[in-house]
Tab-separated table of C-alpha atoms in Angstrom:
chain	number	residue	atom	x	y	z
A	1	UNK	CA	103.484	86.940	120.263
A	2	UNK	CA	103.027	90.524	118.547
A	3	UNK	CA	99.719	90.304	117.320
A	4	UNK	CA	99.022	93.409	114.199
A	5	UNK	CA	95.345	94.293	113.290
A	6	UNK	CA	94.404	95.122	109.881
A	7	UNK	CA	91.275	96.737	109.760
A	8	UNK	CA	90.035	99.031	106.639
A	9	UNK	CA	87.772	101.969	106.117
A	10	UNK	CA	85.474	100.123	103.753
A	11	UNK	CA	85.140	96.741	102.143
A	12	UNK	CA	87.193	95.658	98.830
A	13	UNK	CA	89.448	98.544	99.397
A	14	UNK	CA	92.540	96.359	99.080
A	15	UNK	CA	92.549	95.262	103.079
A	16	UNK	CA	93.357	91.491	102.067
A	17	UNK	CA	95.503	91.912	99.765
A	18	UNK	CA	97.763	94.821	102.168
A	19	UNK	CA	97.404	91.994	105.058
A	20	UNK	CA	99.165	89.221	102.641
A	21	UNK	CA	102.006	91.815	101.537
A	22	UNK	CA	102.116	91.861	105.333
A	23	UNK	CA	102.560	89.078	106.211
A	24	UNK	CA	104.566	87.940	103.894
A	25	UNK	CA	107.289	90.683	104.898
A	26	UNK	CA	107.083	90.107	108.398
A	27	UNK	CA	107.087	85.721	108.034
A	28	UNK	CA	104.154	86.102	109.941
A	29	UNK	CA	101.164	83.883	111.051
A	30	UNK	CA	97.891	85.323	109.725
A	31	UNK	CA	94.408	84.858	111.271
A	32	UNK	CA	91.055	85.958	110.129
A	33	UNK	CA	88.651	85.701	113.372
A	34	UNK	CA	85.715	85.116	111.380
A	35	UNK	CA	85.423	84.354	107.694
A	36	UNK	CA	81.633	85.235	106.015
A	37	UNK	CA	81.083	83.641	102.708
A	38	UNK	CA	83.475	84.117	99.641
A	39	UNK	CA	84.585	86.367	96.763
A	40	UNK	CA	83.293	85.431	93.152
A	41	UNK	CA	86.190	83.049	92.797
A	42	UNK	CA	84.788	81.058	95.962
A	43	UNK	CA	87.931	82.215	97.587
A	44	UNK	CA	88.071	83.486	101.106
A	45	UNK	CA	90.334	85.867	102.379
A	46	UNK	CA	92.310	83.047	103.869
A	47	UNK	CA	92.944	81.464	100.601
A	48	UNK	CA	93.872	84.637	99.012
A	49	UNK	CA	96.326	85.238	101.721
A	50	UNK	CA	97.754	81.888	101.050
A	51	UNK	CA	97.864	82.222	97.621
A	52	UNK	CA	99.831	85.814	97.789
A	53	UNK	CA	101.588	85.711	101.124
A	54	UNK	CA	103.767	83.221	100.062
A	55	UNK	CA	103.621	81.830	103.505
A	56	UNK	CA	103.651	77.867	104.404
A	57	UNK	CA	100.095	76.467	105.623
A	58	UNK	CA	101.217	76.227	109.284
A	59	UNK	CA	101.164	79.728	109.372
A	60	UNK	CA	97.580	80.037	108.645
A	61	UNK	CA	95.469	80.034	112.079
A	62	UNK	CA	92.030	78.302	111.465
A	63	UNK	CA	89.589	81.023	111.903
A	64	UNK	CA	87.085	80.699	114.958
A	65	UNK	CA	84.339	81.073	112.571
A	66	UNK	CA	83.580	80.115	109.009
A	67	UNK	CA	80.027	81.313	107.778
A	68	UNK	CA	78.760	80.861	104.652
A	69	UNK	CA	77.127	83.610	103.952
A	70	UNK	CA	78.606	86.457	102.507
A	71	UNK	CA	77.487	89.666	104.565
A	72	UNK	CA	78.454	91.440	107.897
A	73	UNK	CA	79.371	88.624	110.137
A	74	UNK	CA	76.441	89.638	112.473
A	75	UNK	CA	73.955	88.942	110.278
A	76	UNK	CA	75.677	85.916	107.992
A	77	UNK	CA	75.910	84.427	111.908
A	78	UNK	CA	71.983	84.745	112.024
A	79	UNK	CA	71.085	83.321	108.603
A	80	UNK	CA	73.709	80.429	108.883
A	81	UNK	CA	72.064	79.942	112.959
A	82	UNK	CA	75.329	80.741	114.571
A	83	UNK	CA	76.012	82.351	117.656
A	84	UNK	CA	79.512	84.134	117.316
A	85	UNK	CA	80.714	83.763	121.431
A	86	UNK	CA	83.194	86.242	122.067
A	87	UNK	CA	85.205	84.580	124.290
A	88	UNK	CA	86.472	82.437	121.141
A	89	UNK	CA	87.436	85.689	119.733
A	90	UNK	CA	90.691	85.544	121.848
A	91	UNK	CA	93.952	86.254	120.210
A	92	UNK	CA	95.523	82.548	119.640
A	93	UNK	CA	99.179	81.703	120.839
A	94	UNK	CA	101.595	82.036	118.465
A	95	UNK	CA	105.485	82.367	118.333
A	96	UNK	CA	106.477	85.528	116.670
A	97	UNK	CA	104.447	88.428	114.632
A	98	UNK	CA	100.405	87.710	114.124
A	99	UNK	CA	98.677	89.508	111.342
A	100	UNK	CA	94.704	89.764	112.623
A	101	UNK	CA	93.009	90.434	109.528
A	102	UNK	CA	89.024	91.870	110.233
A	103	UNK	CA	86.091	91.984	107.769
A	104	UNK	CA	84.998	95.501	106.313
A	105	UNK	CA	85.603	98.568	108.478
A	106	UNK	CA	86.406	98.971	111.975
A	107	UNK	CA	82.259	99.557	112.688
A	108	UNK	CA	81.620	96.288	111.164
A	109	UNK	CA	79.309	94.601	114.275
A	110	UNK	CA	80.481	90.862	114.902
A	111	UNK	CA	76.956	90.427	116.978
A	112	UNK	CA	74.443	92.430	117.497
A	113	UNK	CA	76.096	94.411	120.377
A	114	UNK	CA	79.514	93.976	119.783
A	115	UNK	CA	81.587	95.979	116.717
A	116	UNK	CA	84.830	94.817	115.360
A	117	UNK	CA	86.315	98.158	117.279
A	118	UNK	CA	85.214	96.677	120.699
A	119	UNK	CA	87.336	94.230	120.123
A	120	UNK	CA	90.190	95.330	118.759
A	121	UNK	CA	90.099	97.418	122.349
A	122	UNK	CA	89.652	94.071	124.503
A	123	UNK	CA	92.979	92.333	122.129
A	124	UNK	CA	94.703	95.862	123.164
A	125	UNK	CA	97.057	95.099	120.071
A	126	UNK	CA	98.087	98.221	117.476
A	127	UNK	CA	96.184	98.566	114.612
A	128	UNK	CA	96.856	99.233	111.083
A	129	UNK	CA	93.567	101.255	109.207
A	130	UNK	CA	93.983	100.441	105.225
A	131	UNK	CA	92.483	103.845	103.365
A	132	UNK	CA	91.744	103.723	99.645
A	133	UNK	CA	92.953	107.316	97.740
A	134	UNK	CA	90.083	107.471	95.802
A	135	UNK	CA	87.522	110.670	96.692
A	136	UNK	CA	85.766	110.020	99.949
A	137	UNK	CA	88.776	108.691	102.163
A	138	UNK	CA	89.141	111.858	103.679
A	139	UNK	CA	86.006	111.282	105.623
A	140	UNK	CA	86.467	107.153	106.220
A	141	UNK	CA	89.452	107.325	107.050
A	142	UNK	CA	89.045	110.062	109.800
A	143	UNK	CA	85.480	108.772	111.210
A	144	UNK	CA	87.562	105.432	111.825
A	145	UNK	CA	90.685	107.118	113.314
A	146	UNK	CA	88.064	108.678	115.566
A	147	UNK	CA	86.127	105.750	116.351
A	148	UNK	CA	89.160	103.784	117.361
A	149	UNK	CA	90.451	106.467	119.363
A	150	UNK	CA	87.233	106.832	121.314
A	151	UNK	CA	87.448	102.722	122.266
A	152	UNK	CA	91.287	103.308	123.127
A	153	UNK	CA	92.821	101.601	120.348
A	154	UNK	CA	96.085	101.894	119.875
A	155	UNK	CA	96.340	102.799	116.090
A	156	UNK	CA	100.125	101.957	114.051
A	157	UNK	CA	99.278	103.542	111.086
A	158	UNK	CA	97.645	104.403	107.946
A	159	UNK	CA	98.544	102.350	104.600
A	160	UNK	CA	96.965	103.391	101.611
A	161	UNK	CA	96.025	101.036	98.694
A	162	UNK	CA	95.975	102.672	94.922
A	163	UNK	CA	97.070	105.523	92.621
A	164	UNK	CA	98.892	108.158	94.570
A	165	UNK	CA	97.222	111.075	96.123
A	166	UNK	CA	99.103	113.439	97.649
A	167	UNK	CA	97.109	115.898	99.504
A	168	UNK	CA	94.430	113.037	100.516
A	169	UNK	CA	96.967	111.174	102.106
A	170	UNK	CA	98.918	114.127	103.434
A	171	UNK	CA	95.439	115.361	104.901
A	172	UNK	CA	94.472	112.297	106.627
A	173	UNK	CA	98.218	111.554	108.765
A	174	UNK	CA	98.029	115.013	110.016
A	175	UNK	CA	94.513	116.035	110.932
A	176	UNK	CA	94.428	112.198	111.882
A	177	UNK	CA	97.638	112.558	113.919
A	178	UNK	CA	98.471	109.101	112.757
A	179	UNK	CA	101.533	107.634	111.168
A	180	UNK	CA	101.610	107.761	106.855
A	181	UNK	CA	102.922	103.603	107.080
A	182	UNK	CA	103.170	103.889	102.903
A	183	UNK	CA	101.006	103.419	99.686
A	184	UNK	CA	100.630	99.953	97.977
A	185	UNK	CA	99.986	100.616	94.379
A	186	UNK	CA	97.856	99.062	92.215
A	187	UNK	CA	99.683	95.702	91.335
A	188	UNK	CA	99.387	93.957	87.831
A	189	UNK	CA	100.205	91.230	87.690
A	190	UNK	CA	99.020	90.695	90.977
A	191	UNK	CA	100.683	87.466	92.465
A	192	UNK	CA	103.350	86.675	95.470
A	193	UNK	CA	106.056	88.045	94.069
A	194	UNK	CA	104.856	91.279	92.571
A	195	UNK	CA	102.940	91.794	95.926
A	196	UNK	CA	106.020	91.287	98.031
A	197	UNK	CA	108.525	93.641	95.542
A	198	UNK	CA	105.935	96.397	95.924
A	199	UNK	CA	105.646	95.848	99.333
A	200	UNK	CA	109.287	96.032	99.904
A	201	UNK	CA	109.326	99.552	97.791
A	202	UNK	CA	106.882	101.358	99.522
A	203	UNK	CA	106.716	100.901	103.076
A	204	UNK	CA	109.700	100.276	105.247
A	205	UNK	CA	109.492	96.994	107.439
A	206	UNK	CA	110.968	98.423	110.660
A	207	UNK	CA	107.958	100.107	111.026
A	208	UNK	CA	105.225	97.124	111.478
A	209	UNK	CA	108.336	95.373	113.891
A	210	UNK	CA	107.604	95.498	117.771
């Protein structure tokens, strides 16, 4: 197994979307560890992987976790009276690449002593941080680079989702002294085949390959 984690410095910054382009590229199985609530389609990010990964249902790992509500998974655990156990947080077995997709940022708490980060350390698998270019990634993107770092997490990458942004991105690789994976554009018409093309044009593939 070579298990990839997608994390993001926000939420609806494009994290899914990157993760099916992905996935698609690499054939790989995708898992989200824990699915809260839905977008305003009534899609989660599971079904939006399906629908632009292009990947066949077996390579869809059930998640350990589907709440209901939509919200930090700490808290949609409360209101839905789960308790999110950890130990079924372990990375499932899998032939081949694993694309870990996790909700939000890399602070996003899973309980209420236990961030996203923490385990990202425990899985010990590299992680890819998704940056928007819009104003203000300068400063996500580098608190999470930090972050991660501090926990020990070995970090792959930065991919950035939108319009290009030069400096911004330039800025963030080397004061982040992380590796510039690419920039997904905005895609429109966005659907499987669009997503993989402009996958395929801006990033190259050998570098997600273990």
């Amino acid at each position: 197994m070579n298990p990839i984690v997608v994390t993001g410095t926000d939420t609806d910054i494009g994290k899914t979307v990157f993760a099916a382009a992905l996935a698609g590229a690499l054939g790989a199985h995708y898992w989200k560890p824990v699915q809260a609530g839905t977008d305003e389609h009534g899609r989660t990010d599971r079904n939006r992987v399906i629908e632009l990964s292009g990947l066949p249902q077996d390579r869809f790992v059930p998640s350990a976790y589907d709440l209901a509500t939509p919200a930090s998974p700490h808290i949609a655990a409360e209101i839905d009276g789960v308790t999110i156990d950890p130990a079924r947080l372990s990375l499932p077995g899998v032939e081949g690449p694993l694309v870990i997709e996790g909700a939000g940022g890399a602070l996003v708490p899973l309980t209420r002593d236990l961030l996203y980060a923490d385990m990202f350390a425990k899985w010990g698998a590299p992680v890819i941080l998704v940056a928007r270019t819009a104003l203000g990634t300068i400063n996500h993107s580098l608190l999470s680079i930090e972050a991660l770092r501090s926990r020990g997490v070995p970090i792959l990458g930065v991919a950035f989702v939108g319009d290009a942004v030069e400096d911004s991105e330039a800025i963030i690789a080397a004061m982040g002294k992380v590796k510039r994976l690419g920039r997904l554009p905005f895609v429109d018409p966005l659907d499987a085949a669009t997503l993989s093309a402009a996958f395929r044009e801006n990033f190259d593939l050998q570098d997600f390959r273990a």
